[in-house]
Coordinates of N, CA and C in Angstrom, one line a residue:
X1 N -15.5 4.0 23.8 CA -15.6 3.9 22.4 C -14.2 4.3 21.8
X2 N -13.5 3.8 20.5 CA -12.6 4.4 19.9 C -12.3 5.4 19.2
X3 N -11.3 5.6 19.3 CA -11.3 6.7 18.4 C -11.3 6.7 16.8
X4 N -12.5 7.6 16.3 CA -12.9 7.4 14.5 C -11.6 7.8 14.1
X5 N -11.7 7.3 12.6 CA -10.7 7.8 11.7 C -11.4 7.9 10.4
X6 N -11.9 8.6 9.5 CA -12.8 8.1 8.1 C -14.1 7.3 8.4
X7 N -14.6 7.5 9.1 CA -15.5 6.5 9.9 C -15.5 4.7 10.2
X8 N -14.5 4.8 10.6 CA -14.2 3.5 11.1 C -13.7 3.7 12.4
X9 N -13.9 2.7 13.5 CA -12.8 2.5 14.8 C -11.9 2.3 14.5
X10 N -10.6 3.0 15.5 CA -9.5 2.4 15.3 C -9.2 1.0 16.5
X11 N -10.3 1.4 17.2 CA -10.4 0.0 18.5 C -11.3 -1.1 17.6
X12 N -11.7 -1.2 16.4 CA -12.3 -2.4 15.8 C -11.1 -3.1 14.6
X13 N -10.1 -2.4 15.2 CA -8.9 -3.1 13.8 C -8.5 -4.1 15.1
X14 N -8.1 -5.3 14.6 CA -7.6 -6.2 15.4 C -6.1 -6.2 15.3
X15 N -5.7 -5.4 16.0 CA -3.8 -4.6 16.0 C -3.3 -6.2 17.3
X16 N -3.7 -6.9 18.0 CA -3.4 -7.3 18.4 C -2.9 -9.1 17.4
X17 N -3.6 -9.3 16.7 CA -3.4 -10.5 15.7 C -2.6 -9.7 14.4
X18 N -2.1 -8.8 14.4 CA -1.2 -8.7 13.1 C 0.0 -9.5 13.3
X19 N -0.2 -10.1 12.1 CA 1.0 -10.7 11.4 C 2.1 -11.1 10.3
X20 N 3.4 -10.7 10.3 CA 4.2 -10.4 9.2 C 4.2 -11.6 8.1
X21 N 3.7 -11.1 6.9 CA 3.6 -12.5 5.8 C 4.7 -11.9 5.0
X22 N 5.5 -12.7 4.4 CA 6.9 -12.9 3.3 C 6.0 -12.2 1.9
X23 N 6.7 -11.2 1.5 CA 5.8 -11.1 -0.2 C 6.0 -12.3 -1.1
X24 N 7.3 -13.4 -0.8 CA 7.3 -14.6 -1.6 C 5.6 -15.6 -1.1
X25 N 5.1 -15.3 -0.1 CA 4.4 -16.1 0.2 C 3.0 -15.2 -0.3
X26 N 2.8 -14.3 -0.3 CA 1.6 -13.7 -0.8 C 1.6 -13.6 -2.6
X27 N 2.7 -13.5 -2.9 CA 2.5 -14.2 -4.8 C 2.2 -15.5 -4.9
X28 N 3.0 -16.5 -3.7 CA 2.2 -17.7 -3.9 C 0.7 -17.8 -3.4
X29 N 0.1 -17.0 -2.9 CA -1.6 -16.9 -2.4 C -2.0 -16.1 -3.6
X30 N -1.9 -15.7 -4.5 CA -2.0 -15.0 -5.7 C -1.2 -13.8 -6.3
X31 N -0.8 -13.1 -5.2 CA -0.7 -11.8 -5.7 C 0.6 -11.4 -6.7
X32 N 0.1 -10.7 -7.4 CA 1.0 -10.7 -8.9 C 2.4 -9.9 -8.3
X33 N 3.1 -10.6 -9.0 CA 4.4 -10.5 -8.6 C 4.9 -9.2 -8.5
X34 N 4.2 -8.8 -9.7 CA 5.1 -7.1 -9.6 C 4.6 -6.2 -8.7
X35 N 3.7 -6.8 -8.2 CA 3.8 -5.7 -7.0 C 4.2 -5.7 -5.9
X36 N 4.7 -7.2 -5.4 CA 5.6 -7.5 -5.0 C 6.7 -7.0 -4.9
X37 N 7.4 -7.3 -6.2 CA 8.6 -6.6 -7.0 C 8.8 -4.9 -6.4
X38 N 7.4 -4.4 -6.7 CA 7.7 -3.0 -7.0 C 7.7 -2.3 -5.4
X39 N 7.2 -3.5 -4.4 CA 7.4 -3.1 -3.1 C 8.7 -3.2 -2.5
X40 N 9.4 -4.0 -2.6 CA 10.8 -4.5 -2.3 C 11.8 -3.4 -3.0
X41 N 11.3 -3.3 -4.5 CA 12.0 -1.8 -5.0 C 12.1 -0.7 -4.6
X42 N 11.1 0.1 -4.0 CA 10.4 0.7 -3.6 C 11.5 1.1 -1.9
X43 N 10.9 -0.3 -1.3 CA 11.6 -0.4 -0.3 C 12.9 0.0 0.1
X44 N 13.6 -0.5 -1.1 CA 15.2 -0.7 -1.4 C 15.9 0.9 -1.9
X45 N 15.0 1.8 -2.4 CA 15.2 3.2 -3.0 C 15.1 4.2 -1.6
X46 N 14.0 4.0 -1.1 CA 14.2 4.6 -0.2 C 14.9 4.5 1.3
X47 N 15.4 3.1 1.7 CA 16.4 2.6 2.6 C 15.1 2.7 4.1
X48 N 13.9 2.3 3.2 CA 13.1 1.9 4.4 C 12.0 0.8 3.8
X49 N 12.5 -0.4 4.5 CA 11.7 -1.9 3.7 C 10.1 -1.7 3.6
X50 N 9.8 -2.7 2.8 CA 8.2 -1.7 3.1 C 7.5 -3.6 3.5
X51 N 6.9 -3.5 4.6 CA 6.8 -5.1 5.1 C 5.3 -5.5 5.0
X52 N 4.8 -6.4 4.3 CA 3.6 -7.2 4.5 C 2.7 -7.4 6.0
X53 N 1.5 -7.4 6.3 CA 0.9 -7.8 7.3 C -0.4 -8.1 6.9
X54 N -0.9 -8.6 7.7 CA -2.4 -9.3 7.8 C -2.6 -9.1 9.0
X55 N -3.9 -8.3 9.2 CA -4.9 -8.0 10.7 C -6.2 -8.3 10.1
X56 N -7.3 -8.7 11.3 CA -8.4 -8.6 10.9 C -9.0 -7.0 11.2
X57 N -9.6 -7.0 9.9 CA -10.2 -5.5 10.0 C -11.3 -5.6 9.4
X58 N -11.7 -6.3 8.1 CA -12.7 -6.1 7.4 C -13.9 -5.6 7.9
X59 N -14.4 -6.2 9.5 CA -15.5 -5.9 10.5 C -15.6 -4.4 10.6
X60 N -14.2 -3.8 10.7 CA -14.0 -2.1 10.8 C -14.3 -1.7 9.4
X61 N -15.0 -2.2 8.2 CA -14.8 -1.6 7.5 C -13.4 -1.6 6.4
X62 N -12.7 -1.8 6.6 CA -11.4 -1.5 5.8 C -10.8 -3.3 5.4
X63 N -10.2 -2.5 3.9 CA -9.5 -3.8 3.8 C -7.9 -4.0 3.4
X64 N -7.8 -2.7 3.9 CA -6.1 -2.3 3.5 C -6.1 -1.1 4.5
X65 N -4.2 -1.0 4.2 CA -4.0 -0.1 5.3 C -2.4 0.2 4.8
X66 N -2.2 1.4 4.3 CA -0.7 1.9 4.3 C 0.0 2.4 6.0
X67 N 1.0 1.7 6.3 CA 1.5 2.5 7.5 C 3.1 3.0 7.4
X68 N 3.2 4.2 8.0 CA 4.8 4.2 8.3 C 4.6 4.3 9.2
X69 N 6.4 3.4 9.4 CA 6.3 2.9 10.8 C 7.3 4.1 11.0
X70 N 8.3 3.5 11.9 CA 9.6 4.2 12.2 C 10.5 3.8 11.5
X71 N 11.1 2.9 11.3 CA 11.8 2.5 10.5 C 11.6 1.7 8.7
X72 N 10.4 1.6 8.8 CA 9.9 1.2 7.8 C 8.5 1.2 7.4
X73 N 8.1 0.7 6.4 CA 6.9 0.7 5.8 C 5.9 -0.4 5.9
X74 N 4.6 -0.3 5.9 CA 3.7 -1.3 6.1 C 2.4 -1.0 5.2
X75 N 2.2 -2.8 4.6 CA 1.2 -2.8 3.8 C 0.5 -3.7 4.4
X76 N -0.5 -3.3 5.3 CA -1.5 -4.4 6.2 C -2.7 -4.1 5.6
X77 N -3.2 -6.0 5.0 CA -4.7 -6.6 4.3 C -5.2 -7.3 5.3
X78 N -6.7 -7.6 5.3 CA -7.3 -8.7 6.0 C -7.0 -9.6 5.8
X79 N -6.6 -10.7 6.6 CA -6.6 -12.3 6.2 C -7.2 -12.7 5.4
X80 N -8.5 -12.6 5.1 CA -9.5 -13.1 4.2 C -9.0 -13.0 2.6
X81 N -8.1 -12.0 2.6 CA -8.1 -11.3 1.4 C -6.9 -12.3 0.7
X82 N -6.3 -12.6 1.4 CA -5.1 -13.8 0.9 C -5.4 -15.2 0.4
X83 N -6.8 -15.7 0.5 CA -7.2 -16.5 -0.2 C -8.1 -16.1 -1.7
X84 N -8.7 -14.7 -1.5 CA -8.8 -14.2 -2.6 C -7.9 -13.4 -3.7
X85 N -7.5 -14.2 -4.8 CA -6.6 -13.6 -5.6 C -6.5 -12.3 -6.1
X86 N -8.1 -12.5 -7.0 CA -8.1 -11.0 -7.4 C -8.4 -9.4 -6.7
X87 N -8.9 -10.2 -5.0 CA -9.2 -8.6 -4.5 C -7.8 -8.6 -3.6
X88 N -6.7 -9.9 -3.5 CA -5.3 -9.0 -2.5 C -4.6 -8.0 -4.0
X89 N -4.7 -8.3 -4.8 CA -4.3 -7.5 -5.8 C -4.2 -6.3 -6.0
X90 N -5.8 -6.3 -5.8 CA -6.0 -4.5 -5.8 C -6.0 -3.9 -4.4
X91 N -6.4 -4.3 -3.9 CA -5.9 -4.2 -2.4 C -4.5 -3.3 -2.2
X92 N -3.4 -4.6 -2.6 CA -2.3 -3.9 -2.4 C -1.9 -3.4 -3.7
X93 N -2.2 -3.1 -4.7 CA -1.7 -2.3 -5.6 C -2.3 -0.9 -5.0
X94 N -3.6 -0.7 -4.3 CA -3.5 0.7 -4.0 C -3.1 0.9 -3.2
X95 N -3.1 0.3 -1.8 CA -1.8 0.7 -0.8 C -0.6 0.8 -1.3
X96 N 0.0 0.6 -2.7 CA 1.2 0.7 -3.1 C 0.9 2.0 -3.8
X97 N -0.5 2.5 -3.7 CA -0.2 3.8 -5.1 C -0.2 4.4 -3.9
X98 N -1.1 4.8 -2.6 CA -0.6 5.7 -1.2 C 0.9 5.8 -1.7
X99 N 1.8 4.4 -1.3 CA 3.0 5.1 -1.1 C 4.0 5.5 -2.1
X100 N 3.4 6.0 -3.6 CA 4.1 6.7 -4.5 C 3.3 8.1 -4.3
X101 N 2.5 8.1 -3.7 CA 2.0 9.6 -3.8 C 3.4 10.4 -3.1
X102 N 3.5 11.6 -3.7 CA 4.9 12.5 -2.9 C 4.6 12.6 -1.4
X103 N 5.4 12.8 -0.4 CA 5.4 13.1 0.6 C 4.1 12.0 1.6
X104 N 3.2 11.0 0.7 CA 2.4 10.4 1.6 C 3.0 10.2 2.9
X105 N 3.6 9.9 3.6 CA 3.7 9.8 4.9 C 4.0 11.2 5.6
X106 N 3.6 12.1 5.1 CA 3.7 13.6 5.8 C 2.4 14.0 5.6
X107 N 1.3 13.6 4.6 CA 0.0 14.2 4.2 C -0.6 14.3 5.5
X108 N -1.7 15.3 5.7 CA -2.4 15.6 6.3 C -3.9 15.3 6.0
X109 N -5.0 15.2 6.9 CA -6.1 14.9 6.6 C -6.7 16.0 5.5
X110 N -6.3 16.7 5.4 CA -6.6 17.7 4.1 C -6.4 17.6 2.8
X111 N -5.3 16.3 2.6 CA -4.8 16.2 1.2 C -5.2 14.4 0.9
X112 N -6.3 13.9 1.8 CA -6.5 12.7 1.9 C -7.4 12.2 0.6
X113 N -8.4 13.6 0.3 CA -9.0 13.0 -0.8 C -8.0 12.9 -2.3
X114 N -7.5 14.3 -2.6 CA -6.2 14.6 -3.7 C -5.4 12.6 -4.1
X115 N -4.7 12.2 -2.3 CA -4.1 11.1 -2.5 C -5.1 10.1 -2.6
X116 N -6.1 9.9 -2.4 CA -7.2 8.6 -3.0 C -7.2 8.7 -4.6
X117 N -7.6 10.2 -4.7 CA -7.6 10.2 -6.3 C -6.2 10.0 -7.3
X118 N -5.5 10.0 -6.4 CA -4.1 9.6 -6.8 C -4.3 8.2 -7.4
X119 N -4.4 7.7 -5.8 CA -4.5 6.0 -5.9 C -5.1 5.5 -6.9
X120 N -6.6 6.0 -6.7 CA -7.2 5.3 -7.9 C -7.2 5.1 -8.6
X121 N -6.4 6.0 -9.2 CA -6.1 6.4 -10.9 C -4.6 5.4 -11.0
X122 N -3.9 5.4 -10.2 CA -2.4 4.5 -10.6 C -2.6 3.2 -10.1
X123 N -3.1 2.4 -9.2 CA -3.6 1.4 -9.1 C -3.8 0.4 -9.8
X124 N -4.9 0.3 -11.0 CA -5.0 -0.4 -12.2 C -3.4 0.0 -13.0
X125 N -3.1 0.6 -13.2 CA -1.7 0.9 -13.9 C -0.8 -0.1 -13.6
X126 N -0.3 0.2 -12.3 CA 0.5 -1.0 -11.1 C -0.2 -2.6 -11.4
X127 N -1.0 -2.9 -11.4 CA -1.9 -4.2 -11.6 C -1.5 -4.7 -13.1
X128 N -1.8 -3.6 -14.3 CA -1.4 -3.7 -15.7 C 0.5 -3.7 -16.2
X129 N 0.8 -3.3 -15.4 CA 2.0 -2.6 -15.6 C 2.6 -2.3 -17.0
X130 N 2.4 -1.5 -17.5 CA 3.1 -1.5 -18.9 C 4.2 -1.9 -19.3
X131 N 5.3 -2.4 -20.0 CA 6.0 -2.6 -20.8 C 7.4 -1.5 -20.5
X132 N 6.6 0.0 -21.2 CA 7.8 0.9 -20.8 C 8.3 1.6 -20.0
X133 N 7.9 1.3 -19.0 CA 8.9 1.6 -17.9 C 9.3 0.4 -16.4
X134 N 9.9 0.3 -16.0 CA 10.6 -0.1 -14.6 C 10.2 0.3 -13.5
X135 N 10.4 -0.6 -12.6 CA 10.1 -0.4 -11.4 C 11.0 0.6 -10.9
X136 N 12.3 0.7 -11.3 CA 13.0 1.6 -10.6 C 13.0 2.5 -10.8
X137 N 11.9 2.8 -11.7 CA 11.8 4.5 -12.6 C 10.7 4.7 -11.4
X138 N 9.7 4.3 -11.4 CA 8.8 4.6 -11.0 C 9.0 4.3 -8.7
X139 N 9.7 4.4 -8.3 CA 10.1 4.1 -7.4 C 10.9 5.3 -7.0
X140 N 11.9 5.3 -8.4 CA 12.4 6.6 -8.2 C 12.1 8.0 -8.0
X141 N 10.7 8.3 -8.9 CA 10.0 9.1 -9.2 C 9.3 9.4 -7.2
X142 N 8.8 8.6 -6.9 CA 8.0 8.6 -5.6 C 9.2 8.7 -4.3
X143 N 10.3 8.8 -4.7 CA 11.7 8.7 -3.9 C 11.5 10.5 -2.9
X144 N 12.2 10.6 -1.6 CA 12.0 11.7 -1.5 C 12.6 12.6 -2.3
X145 N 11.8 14.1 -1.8 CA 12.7 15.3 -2.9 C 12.4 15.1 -4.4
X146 N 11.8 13.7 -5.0 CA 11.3 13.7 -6.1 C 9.4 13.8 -6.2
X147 N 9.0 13.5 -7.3 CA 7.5 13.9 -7.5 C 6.6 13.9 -8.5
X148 N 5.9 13.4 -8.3 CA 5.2 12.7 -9.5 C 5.5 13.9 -10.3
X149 N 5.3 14.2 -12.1 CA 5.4 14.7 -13.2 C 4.4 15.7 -12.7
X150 N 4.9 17.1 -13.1 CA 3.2 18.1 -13.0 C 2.4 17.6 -14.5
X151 N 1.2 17.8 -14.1 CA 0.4 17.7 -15.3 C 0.4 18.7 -16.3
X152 N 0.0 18.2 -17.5 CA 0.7 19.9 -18.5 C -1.0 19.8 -18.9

């Protein structure tokens, strides 16, 4: 049997069919551009790309997946989810809020629920995107050594 993670296998993610999709090609499967945008930004701030994938996983339970790699970043959805517009969306707008959380790729299983409630909450935001601010503010903000606003 595999090894759990949040109660899912990690021997039921199908790591052997992952495959790199273009973000030009997942805006054209629906997904709204700016998050697109704000991944490529994102990518570009920190001087580590952040790359698209598709694995089958839904069967494990999961339908997204933030990874750091070594050299870069990874936003891997189920296949399925690329013919569905409005759920690759949210999908990857919260794998996109994982990687504005500070230091996400250093978190430990201790601070996993803190970063969900992160996600949750910026998520819809990322999907709506407001007017006054940029992607590069907010890229910036999630940049190392920087950190989201303390709350007052």
């Amino acid at each position: 049997m595999g090894e759990s993670v949040d109660g899912f296998q990690l021997s039921g993610l199908g790591w052997t069919q992952m495959v790199e999709r273009s973000w030009p090609e997942l805006v054209s499967a629906g997904l709204p551009s700016q998050l697109a945008s704000l991944a490529q930004e994102l990518g570009r701030l920190r001087g580590r790309p952040v790359r698209a994938f598709t694995m089958p996983m839904l069967e494990a339970g999961v339908a997204g997946l933030t990874l750091p790699f070594v050299a870069d970043d990874g936003i891997v959805v189920d296949p399925s989810l690329v013919s569905k517009m409005d759920k690759l969306g949210d999908v990857v707008a919260h794998e996109l809020a994982y990687m504005l959380y500070p230091h996400w790729e250093d978190a430990g299983s201790d601070d996993y629920e803190e970063m969900d409630g992160f996600a949750s909450k910026l998520a819809p935001m990322l999907l709506a995107k407001p007017p006054d601010y940029s992607w590069t503010e907010v890229a910036v903000l999630a940049s190392p050594g920087r950190g989201a606003p303390a709350a007052s």
